[in-house]
Coordinates of C-alpha atoms in Angstrom, one line a residue:
X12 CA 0.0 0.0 0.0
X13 CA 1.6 3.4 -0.6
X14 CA 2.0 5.8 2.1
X15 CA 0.5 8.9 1.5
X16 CA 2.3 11.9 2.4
X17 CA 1.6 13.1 6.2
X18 CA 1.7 16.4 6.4
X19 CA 5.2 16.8 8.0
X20 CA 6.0 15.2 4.9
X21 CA 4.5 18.0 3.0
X22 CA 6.0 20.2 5.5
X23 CA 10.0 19.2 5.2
X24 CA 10.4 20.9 2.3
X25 CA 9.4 24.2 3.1
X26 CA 11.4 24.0 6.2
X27 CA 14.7 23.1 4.6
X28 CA 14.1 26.1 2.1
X29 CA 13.2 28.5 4.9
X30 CA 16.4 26.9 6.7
X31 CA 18.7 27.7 3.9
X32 CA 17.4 31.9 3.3
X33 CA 18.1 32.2 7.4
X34 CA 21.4 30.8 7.6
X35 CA 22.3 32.2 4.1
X36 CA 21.0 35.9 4.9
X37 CA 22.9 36.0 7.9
X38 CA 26.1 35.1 6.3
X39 CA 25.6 37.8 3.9
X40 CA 25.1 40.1 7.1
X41 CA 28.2 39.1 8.5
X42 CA 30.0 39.5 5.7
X43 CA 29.0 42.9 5.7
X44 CA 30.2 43.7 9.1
X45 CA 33.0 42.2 8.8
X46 CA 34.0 44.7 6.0
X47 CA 32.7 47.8 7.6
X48 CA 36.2 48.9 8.1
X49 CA 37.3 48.0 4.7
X50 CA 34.6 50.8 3.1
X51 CA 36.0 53.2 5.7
X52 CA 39.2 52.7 5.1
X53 CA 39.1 53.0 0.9
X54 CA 36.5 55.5 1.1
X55 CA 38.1 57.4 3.3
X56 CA 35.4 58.2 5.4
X57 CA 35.7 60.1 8.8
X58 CA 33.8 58.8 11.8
X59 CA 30.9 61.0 11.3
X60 CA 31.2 59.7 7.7
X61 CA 30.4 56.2 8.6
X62 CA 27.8 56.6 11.0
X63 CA 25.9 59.0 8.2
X64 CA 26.2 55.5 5.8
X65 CA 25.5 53.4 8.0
X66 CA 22.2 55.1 9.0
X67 CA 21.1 54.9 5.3
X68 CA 20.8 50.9 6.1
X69 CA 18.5 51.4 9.5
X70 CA 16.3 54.3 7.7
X71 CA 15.9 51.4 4.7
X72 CA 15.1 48.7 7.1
X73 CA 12.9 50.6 9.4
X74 CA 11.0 52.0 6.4
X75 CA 10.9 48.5 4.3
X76 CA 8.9 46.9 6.9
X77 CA 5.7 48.4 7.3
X78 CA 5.4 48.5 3.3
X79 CA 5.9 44.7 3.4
X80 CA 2.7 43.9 4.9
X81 CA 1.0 45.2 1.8
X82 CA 3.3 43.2 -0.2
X83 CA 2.9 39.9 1.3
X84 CA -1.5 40.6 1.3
X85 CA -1.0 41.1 -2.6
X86 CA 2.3 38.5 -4.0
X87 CA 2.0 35.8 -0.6
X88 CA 4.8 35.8 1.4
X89 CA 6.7 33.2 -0.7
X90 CA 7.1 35.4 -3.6
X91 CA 7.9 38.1 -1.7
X92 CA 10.5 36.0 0.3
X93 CA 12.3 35.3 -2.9
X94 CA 12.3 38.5 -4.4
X95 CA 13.6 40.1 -1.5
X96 CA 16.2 37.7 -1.1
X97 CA 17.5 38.4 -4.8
X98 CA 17.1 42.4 -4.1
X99 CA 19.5 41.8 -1.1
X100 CA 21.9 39.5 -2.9
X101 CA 21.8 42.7 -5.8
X102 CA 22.7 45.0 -3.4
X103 CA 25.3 43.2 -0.9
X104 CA 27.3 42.8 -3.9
X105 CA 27.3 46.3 -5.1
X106 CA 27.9 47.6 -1.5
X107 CA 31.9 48.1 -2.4
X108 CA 31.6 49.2 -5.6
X109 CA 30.5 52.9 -4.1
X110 CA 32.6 55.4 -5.5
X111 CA 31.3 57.8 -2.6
X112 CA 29.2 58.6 0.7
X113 CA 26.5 60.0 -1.1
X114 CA 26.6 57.0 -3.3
X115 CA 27.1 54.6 -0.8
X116 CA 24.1 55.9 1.4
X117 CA 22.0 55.0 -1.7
X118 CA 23.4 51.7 -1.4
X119 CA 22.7 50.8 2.0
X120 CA 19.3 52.4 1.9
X121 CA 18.7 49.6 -0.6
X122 CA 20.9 46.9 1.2
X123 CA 18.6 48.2 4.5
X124 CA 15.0 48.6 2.2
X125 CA 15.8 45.2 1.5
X126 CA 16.8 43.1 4.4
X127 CA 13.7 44.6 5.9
X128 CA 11.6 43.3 3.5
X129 CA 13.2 39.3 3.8
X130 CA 13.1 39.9 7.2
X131 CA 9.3 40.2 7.8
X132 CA 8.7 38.3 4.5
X133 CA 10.5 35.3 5.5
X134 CA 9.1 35.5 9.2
X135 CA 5.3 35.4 8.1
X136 CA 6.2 32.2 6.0
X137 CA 8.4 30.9 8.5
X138 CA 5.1 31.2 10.8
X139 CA 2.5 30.1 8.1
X140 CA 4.4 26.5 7.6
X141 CA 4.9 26.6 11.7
X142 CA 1.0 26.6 11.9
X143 CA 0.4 23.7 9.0
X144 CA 3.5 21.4 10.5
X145 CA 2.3 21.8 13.7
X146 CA 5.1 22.1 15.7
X147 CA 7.1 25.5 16.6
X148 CA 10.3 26.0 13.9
X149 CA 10.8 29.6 14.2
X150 CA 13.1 29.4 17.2
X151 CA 15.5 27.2 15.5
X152 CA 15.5 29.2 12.3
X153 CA 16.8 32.3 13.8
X154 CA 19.4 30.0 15.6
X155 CA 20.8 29.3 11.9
X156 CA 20.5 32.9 11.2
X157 CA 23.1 33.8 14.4
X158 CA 25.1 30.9 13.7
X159 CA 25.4 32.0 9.9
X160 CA 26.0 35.5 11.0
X161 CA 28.9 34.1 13.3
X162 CA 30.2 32.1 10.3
X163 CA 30.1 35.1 7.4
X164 CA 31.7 37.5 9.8
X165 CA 34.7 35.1 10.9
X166 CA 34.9 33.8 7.3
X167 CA 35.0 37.5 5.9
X168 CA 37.8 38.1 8.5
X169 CA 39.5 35.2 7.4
X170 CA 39.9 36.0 4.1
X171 CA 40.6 40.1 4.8
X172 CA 43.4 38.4 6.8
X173 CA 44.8 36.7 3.4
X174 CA 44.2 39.8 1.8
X175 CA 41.1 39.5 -0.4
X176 CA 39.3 42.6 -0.9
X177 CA 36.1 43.7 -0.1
X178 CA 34.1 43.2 -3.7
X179 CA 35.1 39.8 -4.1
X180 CA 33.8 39.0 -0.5
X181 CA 30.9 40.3 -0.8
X182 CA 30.6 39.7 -4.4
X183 CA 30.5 36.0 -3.1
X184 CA 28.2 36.6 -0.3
X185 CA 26.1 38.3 -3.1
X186 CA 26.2 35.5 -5.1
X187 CA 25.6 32.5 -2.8
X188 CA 22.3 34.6 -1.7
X189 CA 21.6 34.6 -5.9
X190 CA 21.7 31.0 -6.4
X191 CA 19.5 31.0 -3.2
X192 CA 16.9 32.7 -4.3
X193 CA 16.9 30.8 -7.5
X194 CA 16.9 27.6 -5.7
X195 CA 15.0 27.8 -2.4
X196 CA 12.1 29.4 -4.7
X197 CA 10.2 26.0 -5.3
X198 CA 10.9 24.5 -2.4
X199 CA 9.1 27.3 -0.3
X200 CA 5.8 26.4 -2.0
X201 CA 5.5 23.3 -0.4
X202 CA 2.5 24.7 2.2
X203 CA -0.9 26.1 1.2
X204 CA -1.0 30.0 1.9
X205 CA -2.4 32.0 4.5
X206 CA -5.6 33.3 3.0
X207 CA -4.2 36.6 1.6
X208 CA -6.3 38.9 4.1
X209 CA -6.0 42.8 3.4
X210 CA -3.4 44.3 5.6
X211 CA -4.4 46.3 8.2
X212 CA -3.1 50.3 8.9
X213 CA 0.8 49.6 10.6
X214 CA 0.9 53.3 11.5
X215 CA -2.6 53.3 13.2
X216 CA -2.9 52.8 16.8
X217 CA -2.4 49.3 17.3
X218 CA -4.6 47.4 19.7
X219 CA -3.3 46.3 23.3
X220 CA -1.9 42.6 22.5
X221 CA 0.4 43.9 19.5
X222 CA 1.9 46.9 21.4
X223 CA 2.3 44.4 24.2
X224 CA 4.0 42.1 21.4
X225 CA 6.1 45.0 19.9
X226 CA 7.3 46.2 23.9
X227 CA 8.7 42.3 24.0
X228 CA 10.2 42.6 21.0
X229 CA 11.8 46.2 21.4
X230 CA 13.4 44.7 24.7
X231 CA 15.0 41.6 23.0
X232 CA 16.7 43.5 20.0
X233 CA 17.6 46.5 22.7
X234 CA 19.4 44.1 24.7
X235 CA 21.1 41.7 21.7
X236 CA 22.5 45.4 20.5
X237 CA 23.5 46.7 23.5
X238 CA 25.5 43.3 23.7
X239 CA 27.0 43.6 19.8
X240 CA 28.1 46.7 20.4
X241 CA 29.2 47.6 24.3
X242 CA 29.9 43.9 25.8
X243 CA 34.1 44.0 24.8
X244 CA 34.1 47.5 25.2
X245 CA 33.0 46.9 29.2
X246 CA 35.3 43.9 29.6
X247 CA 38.2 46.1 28.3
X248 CA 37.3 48.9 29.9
X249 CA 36.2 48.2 33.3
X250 CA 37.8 45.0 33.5
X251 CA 40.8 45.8 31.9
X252 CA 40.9 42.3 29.9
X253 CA 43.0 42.5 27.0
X254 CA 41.2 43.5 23.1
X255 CA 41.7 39.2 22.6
X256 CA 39.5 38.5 25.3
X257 CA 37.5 41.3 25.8
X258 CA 35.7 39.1 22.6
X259 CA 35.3 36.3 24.3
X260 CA 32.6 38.2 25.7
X261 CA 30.1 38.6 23.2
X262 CA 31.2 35.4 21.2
X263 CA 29.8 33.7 25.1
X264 CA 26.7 35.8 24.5
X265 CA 26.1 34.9 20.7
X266 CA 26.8 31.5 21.2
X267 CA 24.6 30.8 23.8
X268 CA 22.1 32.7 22.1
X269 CA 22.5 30.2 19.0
X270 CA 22.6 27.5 21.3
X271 CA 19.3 28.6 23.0
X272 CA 17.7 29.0 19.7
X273 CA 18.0 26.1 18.4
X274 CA 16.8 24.2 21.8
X275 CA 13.8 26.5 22.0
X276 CA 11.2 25.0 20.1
X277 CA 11.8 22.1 22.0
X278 CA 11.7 23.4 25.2
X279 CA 8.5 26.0 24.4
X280 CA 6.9 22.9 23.4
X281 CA 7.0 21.1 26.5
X282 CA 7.0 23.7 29.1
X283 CA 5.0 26.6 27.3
X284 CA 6.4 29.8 25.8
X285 CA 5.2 32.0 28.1
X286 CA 7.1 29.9 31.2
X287 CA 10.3 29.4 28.8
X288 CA 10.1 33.4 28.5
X289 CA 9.4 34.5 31.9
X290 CA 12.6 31.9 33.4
X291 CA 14.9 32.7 30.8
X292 CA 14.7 36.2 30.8
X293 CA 15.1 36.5 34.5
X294 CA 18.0 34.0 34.7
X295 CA 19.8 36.1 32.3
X296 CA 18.7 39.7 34.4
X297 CA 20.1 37.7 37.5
X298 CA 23.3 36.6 35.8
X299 CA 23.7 40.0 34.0
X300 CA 23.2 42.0 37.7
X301 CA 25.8 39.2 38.8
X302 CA 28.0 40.0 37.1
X303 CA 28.0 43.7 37.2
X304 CA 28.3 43.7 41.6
X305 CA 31.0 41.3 41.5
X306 CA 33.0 42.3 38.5
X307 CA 35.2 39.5 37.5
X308 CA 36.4 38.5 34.0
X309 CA 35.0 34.7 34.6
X310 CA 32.0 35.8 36.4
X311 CA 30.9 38.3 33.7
X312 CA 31.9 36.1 30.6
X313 CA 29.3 33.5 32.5
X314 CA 27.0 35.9 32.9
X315 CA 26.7 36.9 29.3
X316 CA 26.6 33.5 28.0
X317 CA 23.7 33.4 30.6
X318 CA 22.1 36.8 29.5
X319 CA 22.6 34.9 25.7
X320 CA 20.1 32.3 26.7
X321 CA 17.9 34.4 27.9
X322 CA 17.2 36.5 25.2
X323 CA 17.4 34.0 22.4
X324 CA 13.6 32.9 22.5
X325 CA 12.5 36.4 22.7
X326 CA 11.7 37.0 18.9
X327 CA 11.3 33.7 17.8
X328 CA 8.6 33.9 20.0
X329 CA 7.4 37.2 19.4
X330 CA 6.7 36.4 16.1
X331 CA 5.2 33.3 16.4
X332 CA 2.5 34.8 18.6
X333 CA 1.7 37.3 15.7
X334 CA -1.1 36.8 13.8
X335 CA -3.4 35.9 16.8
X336 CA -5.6 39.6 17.4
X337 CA -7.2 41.6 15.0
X338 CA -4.5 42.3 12.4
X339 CA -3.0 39.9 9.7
X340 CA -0.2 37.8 10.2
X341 CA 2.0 39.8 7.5
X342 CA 0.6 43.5 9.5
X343 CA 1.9 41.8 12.9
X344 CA 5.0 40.6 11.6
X345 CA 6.1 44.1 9.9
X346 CA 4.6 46.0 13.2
X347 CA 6.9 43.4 15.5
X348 CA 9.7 44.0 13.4
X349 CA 9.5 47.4 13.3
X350 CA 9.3 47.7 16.9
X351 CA 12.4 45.5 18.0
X352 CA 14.4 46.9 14.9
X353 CA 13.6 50.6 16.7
X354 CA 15.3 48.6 19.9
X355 CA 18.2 47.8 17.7
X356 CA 19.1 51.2 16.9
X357 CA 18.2 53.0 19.8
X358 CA 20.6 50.6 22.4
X359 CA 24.2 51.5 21.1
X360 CA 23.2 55.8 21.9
X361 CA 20.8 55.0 25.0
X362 CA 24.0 53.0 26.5
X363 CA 26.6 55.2 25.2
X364 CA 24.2 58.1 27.0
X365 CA 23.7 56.2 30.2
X366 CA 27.7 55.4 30.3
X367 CA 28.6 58.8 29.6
X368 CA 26.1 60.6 32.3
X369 CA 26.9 57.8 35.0
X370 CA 28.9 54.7 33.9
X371 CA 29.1 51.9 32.0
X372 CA 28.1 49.8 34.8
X373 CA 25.1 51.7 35.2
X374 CA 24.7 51.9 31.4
X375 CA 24.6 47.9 31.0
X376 CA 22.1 47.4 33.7
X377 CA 19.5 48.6 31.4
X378 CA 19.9 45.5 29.2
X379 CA 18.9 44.4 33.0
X380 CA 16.2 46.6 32.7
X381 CA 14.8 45.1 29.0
X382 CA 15.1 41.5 30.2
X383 CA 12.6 42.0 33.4
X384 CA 10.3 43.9 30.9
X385 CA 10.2 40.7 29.0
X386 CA 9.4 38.7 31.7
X387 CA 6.7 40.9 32.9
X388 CA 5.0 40.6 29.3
X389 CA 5.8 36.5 28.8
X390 CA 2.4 35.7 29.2
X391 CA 1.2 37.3 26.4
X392 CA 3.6 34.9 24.3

C-alpha cells in the first residue's frame, strides 16, 4: 500500500528552504560587518562619515517593513521572500563598488529597504508553515541565522586576513544569496498559503496585544544590541581584559544565544512559551546583575553566555504569537519588526548616553532593565 504523504511530509520541504534563506542571509550580514572597516578605510570616510552611511541601512530597514505587509496581502509571502532575497543578494554585492558617501548611502538604503523586506517576509512564512506542521520552527531558524551570522563575519575576517578585498567577498556573499533565491524558490511552495487577508493600517494605533508584542520585541533587540556593540568594550574597559578577550565576551553571548535558539522549540513545546520566556529572561537579568556587583572576568563572561540564553527565544517567539488579534499575520509581523528593529538602533546611543552621564556599569544594567520587561510581558507569548 503506498503511504501517502503526512503532512510533516508535505512540511520538510518548506522548512529546509526557509532553513537555507536564514542561515544564508545571515552570512551575507556578517559578511558585511566584517567589511565595515574596509569601506572606511578606501573611502576614506571620517567617523561622522560612517555613522551617516550606516544610518542609510537602518532608515531602509525601518521603512521596508511596514510597506511589506502590503506586499505579502497582494504576492504571498513566498514570492515576496524570494524576491527580496534576490534584491538583497543585488545590493550586498554592489555595497563596495560605491565610488562615494553620497553613493554609498543609496546603497545601503537599498541593502537596508531590502533586508527589511526578507526579514518580515521570510518570518510570516516561517510562521504560516509553523501553523500547518504543527510544531514551533521559528526558534530554530533564527538559531541558523546567528550561527550564519557568526560564520560570514569570521569567514569575511578570514579571508581580509589573506588579503582579499572587499568586492570579491561580498561579491561572493552576493552570489551564494543569488543562487539561493533561484533555488529555495520552489521548495518554499510546499505549504498552502495564509488566506491573503488585506493588511491592516501599521501606523494606526495598534490594539493592546500587539503593542504588548512589539514592547517584547523592542526589549530583545535592545538588549542583543547593546551586547553587539558595548559587551568587549565593558570587559576592556572596566575589567581591563586584553582586546583578545575582551571578545570572548560577546562570542559567550552569541553563542549561547544560537545555542538557546536552536533548543527553544523544544523546550517552548513542553513547558509553554510563556514559562520558557518568563525563566529565561530573568535567569539572564540575574546573571547579567551578577556580574555587574561582582566584577570579575570569569564571572561576567558566564554571565553573558547566561544573559545569551535568555534573550534567544525572545523574537522567535514574538513572532510566532503574531497573527493571533485583530491584524493579519504579515501586518503583525512588519509591526513586531519594526518595533524590535527601533530597539536595535536605539541601544548603542541610549547605552553610550547612560555610560557617559553615570557609567558603563550603570549603562549595562539597562539591558537588566529590558530582560525584566520581557518577563513581565511572557504571558502574552
Amino acid at each position: 500500500m503506498t503511504r501517502l504523504p503526512s503532512e510533516e511530509d508535505r512540511a520538510l520541504g518548506p522548512r529546509v528552504a526557509l532553513a537555507v534563506v536564514f542561515g544564508c542571509y545571515g552570512i551575507a550580514l556578517g559578511s558585511w560587518f566584517a567589511r565595515i572597516p574596509w569601506v572606511q578605510s578606501t573611502r576614506g570616510l571620517s567617523a561622522a562619515e560612517l555613522a551617516f552611511v550606516l544610518a542609510g541601512a537602518a532608515i531602509g530597514g525601518v521603512a521596508a517593513m511596514p510597506a511589506t505587509a502590503r506586499l505579502v496581502a497582494r504576492w504571498g509571502s513566498r514570492v515576496t521572500t524570494s524576491s527580496a532575497v534576490a534584491v538583497t543578494a543585488i545590493t550586498t554585492a554592489a555595497i563596495p563598488h560605491a565610488p562615494s558617501a553620497a553613493t554609498l548611502f543609496v546603497v545601503l538604503l537599498s541593502f537596508g529597504a531590502a533586508g527589511g523586506a526578507l526579514d518580515v517576509a521570510m518570518n510570516v512564512h516561517a510562521v504560516t508553515v509553523q501553523e500547518h506542521y504543527g510544531r514551533p520552527i521559528l526558534s530554530r531558524l533564527h538559531g541558523l541565522w546567528s550561527i550564519g551570522a557568526l560564520i560570514g563575519s569570521s569567514t569575511s575576517g578570514a579571508v581580509a586576513e589573506a588579503g582579499v578585498s572587499a568586492p570579491v567577498n561580498l561579491g561572493a556573499a552576493g552570489a551564494v544569496l543569488l543562487v539561493v533565491a533561484v533555488c529555495t524558490r520552489r521548495g518554499l511552495a510546499g505549504v498552502p498559503p495564509r488566506p491573503r487577508t488585506p493588511p491592516g493600517r501599521v501606523f494606526a494605533v495598534p490594539d493592546r496585544s500587539l503593542l504588548v508584542l512589539g514592547a517584547t520585541a523592542f526589549c530583545g533587540l535592545f538588549a542583543e544590541a547593546a551586547m553587539a556593540d558595548w559587551s568587549a568594550v565593558y570587559l576592556a574597559s572596566a575589567l581591563r581584559a586584553p582586546e583578545a578577550v575582551a571578545a570572548w565576551g560577546y562570542s559567550a553571548f552569541i553563542l549561547a544565544m544560537a545555542v538557546g535558539r536552536f533548543a527553544g522549540d523544544r523546550v517552548a513545546a513542553r513547558v509553554g512559551a510563556p514559562r520558557l520566556l518568563r525563566t529565561t529572561t530573568l535567569a539572564g537579568g540575574i546573571a547579567l546583575a551578577t556580574a555587574l556587583l561582582a566584577p570579575t572576568l570569569p564571572v561576567t563572561i558566564a554571565a553573558f553566555a547566561v544573559l545569551g540564553l535568555g534573550v534567544a527565544t525572545v523574537l522567535p517567539l514574538t513572532f510566532s504569537a503574531a497573527g493571533r488579534g485583530g491584524y493579519d499575520l504579515g501586518t503583525s509581523i512588519a509591526a513586531l519588526s519594526t518595533a524590535g528593529y527601533t530597539g536595535w538602533l536605539l541601544a548603542p546611543p541610549v547605552i553610550g548616553l547612560v555610560a557617559h552621564t553615570a557609567s558603563l556599569q550603570a549603562a549595562l544594567a539597562t539591558i537588566g532593565l529590558a530582560t525584566v520587561l520581557v518577563a513581565c510581558t511572557a504571558s502574552r507569548v
